[in-house]
PDB file of C-alpha atoms and ligand atoms in Angstrom:
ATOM      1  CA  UNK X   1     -23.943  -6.583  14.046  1.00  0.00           C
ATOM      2  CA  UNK X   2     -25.819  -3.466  14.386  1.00  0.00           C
ATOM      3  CA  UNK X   3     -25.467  -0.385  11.517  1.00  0.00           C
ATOM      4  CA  UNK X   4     -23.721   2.320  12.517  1.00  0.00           C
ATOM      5  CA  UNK X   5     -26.218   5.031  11.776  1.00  0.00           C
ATOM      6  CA  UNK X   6     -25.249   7.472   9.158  1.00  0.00           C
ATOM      7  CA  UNK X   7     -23.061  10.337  10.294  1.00  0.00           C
ATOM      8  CA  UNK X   8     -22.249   8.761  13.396  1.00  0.00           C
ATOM      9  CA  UNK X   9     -18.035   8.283  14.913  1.00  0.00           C
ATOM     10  CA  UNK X  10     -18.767   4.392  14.103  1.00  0.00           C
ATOM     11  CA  UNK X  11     -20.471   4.922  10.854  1.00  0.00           C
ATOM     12  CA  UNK X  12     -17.351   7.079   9.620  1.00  0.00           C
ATOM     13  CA  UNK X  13     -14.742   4.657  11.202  1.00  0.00           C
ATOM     14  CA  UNK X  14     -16.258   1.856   8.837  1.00  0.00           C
ATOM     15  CA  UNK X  15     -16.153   4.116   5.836  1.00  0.00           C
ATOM     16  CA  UNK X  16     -12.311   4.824   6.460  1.00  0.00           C
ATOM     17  CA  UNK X  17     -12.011   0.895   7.208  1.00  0.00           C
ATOM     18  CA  UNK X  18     -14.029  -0.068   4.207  1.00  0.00           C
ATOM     19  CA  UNK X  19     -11.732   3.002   2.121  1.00  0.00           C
ATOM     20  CA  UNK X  20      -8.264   1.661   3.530  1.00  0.00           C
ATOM     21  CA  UNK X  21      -9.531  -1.968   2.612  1.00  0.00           C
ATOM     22  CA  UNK X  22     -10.247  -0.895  -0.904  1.00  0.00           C
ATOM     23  CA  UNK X  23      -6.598   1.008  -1.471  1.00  0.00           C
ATOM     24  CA  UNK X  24      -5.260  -2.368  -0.517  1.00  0.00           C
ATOM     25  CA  UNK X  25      -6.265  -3.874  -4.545  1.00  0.00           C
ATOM     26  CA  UNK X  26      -4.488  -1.371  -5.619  1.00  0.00           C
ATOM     27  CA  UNK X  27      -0.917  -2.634  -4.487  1.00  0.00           C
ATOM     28  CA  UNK X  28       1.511  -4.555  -6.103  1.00  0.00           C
ATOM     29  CA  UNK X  29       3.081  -7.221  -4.263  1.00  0.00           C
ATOM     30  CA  UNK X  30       6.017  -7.865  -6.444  1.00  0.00           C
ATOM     31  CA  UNK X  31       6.681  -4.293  -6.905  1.00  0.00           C
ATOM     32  CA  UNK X  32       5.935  -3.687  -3.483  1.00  0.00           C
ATOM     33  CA  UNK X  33       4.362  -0.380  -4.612  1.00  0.00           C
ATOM     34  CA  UNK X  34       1.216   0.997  -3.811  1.00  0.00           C
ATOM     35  CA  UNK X  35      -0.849   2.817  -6.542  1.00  0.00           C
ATOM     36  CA  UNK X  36      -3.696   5.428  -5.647  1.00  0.00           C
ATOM     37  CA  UNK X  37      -6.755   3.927  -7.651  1.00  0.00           C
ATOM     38  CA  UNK X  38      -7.762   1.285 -10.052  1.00  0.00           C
ATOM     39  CA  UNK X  39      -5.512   3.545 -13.051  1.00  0.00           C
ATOM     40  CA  UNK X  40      -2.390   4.278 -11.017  1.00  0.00           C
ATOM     41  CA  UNK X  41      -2.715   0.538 -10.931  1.00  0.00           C
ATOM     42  CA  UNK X  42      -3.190   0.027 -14.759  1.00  0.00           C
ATOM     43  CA  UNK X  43      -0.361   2.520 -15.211  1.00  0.00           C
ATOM     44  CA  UNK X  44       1.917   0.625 -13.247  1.00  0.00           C
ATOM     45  CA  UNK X  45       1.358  -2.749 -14.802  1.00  0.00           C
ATOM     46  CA  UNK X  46       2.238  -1.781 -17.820  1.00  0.00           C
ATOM     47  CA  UNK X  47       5.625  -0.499 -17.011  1.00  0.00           C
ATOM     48  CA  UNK X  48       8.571  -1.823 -18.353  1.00  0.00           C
ATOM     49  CA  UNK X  49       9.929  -2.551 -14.824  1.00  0.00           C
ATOM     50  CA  UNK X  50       6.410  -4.436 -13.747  1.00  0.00           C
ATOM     51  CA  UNK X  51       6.193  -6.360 -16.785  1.00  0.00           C
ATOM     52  CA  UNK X  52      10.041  -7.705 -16.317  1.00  0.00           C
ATOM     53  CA  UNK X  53       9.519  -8.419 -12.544  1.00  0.00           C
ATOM     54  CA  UNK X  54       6.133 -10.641 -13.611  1.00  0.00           C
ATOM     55  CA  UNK X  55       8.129 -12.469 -15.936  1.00  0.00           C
ATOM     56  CA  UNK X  56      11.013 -13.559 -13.860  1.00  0.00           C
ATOM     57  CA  UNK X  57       7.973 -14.201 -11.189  1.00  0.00           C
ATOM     58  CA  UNK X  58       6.427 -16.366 -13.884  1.00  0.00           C
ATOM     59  CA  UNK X  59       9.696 -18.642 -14.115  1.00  0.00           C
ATOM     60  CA  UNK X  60       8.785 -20.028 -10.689  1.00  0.00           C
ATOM     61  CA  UNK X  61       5.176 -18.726  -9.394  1.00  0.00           C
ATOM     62  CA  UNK X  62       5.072 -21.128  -6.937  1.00  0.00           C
ATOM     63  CA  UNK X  63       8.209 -20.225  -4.989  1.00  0.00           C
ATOM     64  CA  UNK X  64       6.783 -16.631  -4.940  1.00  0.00           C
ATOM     65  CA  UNK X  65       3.367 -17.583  -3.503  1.00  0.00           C
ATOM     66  CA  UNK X  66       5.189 -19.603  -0.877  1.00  0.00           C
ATOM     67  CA  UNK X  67       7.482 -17.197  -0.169  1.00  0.00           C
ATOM     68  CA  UNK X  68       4.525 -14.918   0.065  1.00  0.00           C
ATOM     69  CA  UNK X  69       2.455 -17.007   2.255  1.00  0.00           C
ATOM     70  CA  UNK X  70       5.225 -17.377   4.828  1.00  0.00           C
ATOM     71  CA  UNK X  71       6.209 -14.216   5.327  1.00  0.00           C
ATOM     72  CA  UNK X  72       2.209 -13.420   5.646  1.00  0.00           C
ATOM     73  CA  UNK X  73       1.598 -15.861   8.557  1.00  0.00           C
ATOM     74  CA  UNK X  74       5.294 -15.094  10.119  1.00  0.00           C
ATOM     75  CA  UNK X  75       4.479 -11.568  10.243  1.00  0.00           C
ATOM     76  CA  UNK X  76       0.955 -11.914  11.088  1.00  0.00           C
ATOM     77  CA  UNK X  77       1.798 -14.135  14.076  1.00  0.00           C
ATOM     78  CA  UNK X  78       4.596 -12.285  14.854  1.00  0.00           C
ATOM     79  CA  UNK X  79       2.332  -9.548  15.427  1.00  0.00           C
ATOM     80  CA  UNK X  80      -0.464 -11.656  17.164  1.00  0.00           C
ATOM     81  CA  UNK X  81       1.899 -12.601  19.887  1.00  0.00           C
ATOM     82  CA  UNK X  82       3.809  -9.014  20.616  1.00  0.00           C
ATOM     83  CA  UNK X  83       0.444  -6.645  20.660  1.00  0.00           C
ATOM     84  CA  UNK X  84      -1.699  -9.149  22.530  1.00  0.00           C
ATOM     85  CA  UNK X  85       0.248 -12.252  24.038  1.00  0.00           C
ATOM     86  CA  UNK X  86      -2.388 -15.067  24.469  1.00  0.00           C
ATOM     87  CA  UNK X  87      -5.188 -12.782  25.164  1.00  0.00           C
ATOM     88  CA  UNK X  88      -7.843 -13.565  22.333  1.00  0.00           C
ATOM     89  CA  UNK X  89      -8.545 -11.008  20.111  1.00  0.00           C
ATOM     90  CA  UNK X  90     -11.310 -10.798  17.081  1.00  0.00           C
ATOM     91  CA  UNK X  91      -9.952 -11.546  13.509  1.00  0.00           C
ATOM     92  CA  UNK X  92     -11.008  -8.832  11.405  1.00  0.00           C
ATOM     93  CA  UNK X  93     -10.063  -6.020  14.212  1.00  0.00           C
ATOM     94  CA  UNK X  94      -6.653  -7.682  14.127  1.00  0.00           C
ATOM     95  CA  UNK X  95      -6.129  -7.711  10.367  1.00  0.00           C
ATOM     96  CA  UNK X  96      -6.796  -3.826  10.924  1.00  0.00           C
ATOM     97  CA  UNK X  97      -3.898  -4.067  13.165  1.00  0.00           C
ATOM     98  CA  UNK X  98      -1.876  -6.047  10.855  1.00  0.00           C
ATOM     99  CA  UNK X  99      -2.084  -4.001   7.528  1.00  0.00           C
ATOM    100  CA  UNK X 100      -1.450  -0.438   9.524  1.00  0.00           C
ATOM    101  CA  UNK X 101       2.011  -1.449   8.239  1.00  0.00           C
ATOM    102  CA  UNK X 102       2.032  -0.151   4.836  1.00  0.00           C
ATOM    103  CA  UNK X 103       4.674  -2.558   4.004  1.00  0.00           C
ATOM    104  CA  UNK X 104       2.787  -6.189   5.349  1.00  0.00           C
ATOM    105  CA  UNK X 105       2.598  -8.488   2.742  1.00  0.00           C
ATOM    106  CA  UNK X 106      -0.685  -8.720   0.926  1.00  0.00           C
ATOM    107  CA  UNK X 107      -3.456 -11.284   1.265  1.00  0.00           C
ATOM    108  CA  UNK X 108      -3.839 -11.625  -2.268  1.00  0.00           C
ATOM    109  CA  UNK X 109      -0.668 -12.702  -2.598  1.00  0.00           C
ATOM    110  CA  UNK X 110      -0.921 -15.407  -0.558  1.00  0.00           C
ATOM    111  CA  UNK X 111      -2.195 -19.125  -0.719  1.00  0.00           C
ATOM    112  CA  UNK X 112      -4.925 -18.423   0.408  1.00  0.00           C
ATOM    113  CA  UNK X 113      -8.202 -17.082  -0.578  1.00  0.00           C
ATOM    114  CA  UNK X 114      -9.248 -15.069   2.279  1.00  0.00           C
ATOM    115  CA  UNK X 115      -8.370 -13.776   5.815  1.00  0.00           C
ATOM    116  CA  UNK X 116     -10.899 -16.758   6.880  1.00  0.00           C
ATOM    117  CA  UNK X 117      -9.641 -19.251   5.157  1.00  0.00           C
ATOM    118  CA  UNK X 118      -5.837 -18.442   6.342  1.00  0.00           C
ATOM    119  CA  UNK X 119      -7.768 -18.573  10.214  1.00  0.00           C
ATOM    120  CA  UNK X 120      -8.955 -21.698   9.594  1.00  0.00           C
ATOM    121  CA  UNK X 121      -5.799 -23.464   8.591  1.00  0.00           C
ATOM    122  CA  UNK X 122      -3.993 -22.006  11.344  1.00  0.00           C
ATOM    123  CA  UNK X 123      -6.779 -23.651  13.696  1.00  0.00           C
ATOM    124  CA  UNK X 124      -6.421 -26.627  12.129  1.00  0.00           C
ATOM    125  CA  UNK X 125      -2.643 -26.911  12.181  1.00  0.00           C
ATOM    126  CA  UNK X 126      -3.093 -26.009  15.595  1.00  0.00           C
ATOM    127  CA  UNK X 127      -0.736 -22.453  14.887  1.00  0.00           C
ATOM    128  CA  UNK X 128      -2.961 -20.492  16.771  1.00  0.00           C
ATOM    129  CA  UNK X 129      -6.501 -20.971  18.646  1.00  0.00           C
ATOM    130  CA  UNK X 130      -9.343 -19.735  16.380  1.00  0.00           C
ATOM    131  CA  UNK X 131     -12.755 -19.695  17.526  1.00  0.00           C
ATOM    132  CA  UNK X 132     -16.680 -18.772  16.505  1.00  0.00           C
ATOM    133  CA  UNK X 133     -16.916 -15.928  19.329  1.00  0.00           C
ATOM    134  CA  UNK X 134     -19.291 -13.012  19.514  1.00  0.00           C
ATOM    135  CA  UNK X 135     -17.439 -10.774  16.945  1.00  0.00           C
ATOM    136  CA  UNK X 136     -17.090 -13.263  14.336  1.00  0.00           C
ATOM    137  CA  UNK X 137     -13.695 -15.549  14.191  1.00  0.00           C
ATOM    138  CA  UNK X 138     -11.383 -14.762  17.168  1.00  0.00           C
ATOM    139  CA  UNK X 139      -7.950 -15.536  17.003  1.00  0.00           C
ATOM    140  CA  UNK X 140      -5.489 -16.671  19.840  1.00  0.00           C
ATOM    141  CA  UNK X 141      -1.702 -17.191  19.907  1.00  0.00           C
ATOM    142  CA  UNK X 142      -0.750 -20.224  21.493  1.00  0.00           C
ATOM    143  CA  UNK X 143       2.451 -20.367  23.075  1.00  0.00           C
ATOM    144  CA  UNK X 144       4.351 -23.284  21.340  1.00  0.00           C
ATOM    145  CA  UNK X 145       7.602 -23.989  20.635  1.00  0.00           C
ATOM    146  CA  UNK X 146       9.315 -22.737  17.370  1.00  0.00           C
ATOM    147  CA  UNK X 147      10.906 -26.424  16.717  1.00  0.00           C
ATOM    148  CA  UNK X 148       7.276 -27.870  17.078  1.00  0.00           C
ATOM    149  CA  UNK X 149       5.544 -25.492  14.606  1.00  0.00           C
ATOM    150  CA  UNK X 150       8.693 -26.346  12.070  1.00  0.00           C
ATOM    151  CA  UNK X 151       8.195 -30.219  12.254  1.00  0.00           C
ATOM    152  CA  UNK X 152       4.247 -29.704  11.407  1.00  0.00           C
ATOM    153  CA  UNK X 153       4.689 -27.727   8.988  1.00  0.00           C
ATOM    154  CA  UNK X 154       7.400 -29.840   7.414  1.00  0.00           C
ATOM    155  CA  UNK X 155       5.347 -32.808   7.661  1.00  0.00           C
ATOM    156  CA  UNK X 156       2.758 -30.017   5.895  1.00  0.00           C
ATOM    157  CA  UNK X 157       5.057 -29.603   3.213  1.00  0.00           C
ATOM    158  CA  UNK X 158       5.530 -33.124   2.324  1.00  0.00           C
ATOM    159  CA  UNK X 159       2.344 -34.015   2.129  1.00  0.00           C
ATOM    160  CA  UNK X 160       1.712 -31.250   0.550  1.00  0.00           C
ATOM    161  CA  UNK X 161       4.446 -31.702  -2.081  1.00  0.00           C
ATOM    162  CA  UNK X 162       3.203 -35.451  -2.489  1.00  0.00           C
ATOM    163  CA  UNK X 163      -0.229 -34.449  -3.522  1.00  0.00           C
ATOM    164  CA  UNK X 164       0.643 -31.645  -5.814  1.00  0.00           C
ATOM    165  CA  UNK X 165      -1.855 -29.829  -4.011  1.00  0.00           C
ATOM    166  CA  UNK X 166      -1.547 -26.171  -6.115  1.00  0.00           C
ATOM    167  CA  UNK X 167      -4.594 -24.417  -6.358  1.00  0.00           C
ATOM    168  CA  UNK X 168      -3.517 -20.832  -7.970  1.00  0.00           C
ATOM    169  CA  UNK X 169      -5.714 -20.869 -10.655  1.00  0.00           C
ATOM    170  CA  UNK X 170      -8.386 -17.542 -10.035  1.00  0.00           C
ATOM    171  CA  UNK X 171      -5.559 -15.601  -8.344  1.00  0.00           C
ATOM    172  CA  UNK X 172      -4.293 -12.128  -9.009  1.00  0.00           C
ATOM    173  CA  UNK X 173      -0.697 -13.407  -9.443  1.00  0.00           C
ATOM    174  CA  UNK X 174      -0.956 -16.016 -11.572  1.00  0.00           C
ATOM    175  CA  UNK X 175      -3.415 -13.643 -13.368  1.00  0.00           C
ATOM    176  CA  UNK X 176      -0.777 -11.013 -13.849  1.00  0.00           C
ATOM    177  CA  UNK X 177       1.839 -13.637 -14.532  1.00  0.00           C
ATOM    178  CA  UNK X 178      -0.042 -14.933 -17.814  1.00  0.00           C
ATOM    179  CA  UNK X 179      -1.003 -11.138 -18.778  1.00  0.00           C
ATOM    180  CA  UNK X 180       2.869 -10.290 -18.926  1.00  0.00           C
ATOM    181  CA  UNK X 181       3.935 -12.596 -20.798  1.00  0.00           C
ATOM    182  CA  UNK X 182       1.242 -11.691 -23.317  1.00  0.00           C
ATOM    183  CA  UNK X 183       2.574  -8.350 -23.315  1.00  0.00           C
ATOM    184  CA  UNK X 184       6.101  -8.762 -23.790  1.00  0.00           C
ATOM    185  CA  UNK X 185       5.362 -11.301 -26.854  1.00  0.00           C
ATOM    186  CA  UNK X 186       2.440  -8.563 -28.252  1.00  0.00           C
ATOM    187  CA  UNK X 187       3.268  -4.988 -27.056  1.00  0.00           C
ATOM    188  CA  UNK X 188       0.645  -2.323 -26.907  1.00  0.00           C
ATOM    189  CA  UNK X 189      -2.139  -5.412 -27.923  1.00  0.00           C
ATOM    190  CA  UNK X 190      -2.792  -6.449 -24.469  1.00  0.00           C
ATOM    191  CA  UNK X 191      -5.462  -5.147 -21.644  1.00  0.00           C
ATOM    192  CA  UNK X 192      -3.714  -5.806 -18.620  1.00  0.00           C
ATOM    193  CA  UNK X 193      -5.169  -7.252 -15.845  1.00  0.00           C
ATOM    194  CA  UNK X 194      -7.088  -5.617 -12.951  1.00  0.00           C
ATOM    195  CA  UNK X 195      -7.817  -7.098  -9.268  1.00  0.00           C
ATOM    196  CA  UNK X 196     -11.495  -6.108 -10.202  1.00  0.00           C
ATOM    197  CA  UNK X 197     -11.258  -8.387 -13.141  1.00  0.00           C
ATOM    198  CA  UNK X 198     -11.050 -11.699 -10.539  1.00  0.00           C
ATOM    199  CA  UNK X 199     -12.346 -14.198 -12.079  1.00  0.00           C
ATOM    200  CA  UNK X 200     -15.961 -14.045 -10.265  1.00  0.00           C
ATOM    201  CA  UNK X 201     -18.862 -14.787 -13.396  1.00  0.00           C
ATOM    202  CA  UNK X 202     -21.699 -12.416 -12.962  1.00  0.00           C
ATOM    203  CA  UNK X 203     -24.489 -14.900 -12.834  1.00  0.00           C
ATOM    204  CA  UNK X 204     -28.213 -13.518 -13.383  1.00  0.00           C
ATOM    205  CA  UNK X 205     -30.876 -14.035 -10.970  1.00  0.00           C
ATOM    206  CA  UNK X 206     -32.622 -17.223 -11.032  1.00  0.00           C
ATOM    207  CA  UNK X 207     -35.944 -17.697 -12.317  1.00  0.00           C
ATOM    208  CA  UNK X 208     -38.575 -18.358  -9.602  1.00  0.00           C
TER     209      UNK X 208
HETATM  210 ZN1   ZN M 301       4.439  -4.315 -10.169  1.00  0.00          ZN
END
């Protein structure tokens, strides 16, 4: 894709987009509250109410990830199939679509580890058509019925279940999960996590 040039409509729609984006780290899925920067955010985790509410998370993480991750792709199709029927429509303009509702559920609560990743495993379930197109991943809804979708995905599930496949480790929840219980054993002791803090190691250059 082209760069906007500086100063220009498109330039200053991508810094709001790339601005709204950034707000969304600082939101707190179990809460549901939204905090205005990276210390609102620090603020809020170490409340007494956000500490409790990661603990009784912590009892059963995976039921709130699920939980999570439904509601994402319910809402998210949902969505899909009311603003644009089966016309196809590019994935990242959608998602803009999608989180204009300050209350969707976030990504990073969810399964899975990005917007991409989520397309692809709706392709693949054969959910909705996604497809390489001009502006990146386009996404389609496919008119199916709801009793189909249900038996797939409870075949899914069983599999799923059968394999043990749970792969939350690096994830904010899980991250915030483990934090809170180290604060309510150690008060005042513990820095609580931030989303910036993912677990990404800052690798140097390699040597030529
Ligand atoms: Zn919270």
């Amino acid at each position: 894709m082209p760069k906007a040039e500086v100063g220009s409509t498109k330039y200053l729609a991508n810094k709001m987009k790339a601005k709204g984006l950034q707000r969304l780290r600082w939101y707190c899925q179990t809460c549901e509250k939204q905090c205005r920067d990276e210390n609102g955010f620090k603020q809020h985790t170490m409340s007494e109410g956000h500490v409790r509410a990661m603990l009784l998370v912590g009892e059963d993480p995976r039921k709130a990830i699920n939980e999570y991750s439904n509601q994402f792709k319910r809402d998210f199709l949902r969505l899909l199939k009311t603003s644009h029927g089966e016309k196809k429509v590019s994935l990242n303009g959608f998602y803009q679509e999608y989180i204009r509702d300050k209350e969707h559920v976030h990504m990073n609560s969810t399964k899975w580890p990005s917007l991409t990743e989520f397309a692809k495993y709706m392709g693949r379930e054969g959910i909705c058509r996604v497809e390489e197109g001009d502006r990146g991943l386009e996404v389609q809804w496919v008119d199916d019925s709801a009793e189909a979708i249900q038996r797939r995905e409870d075949i899914k599930k069983k599999e799923r279940l059968a394999k043990g496949d749970e792969s939350m480790e690096s994830r904010l929840l899980e991250q915030q999960i483990r934090k809170a219980r180290e604060a309510a054993e150690k008060p005042g002791k513990v820095e609580l996590p931030l989303p910036s803090q993912a677990p990404e190691v800052a690798k140097a250059e390699p040597v030529k």
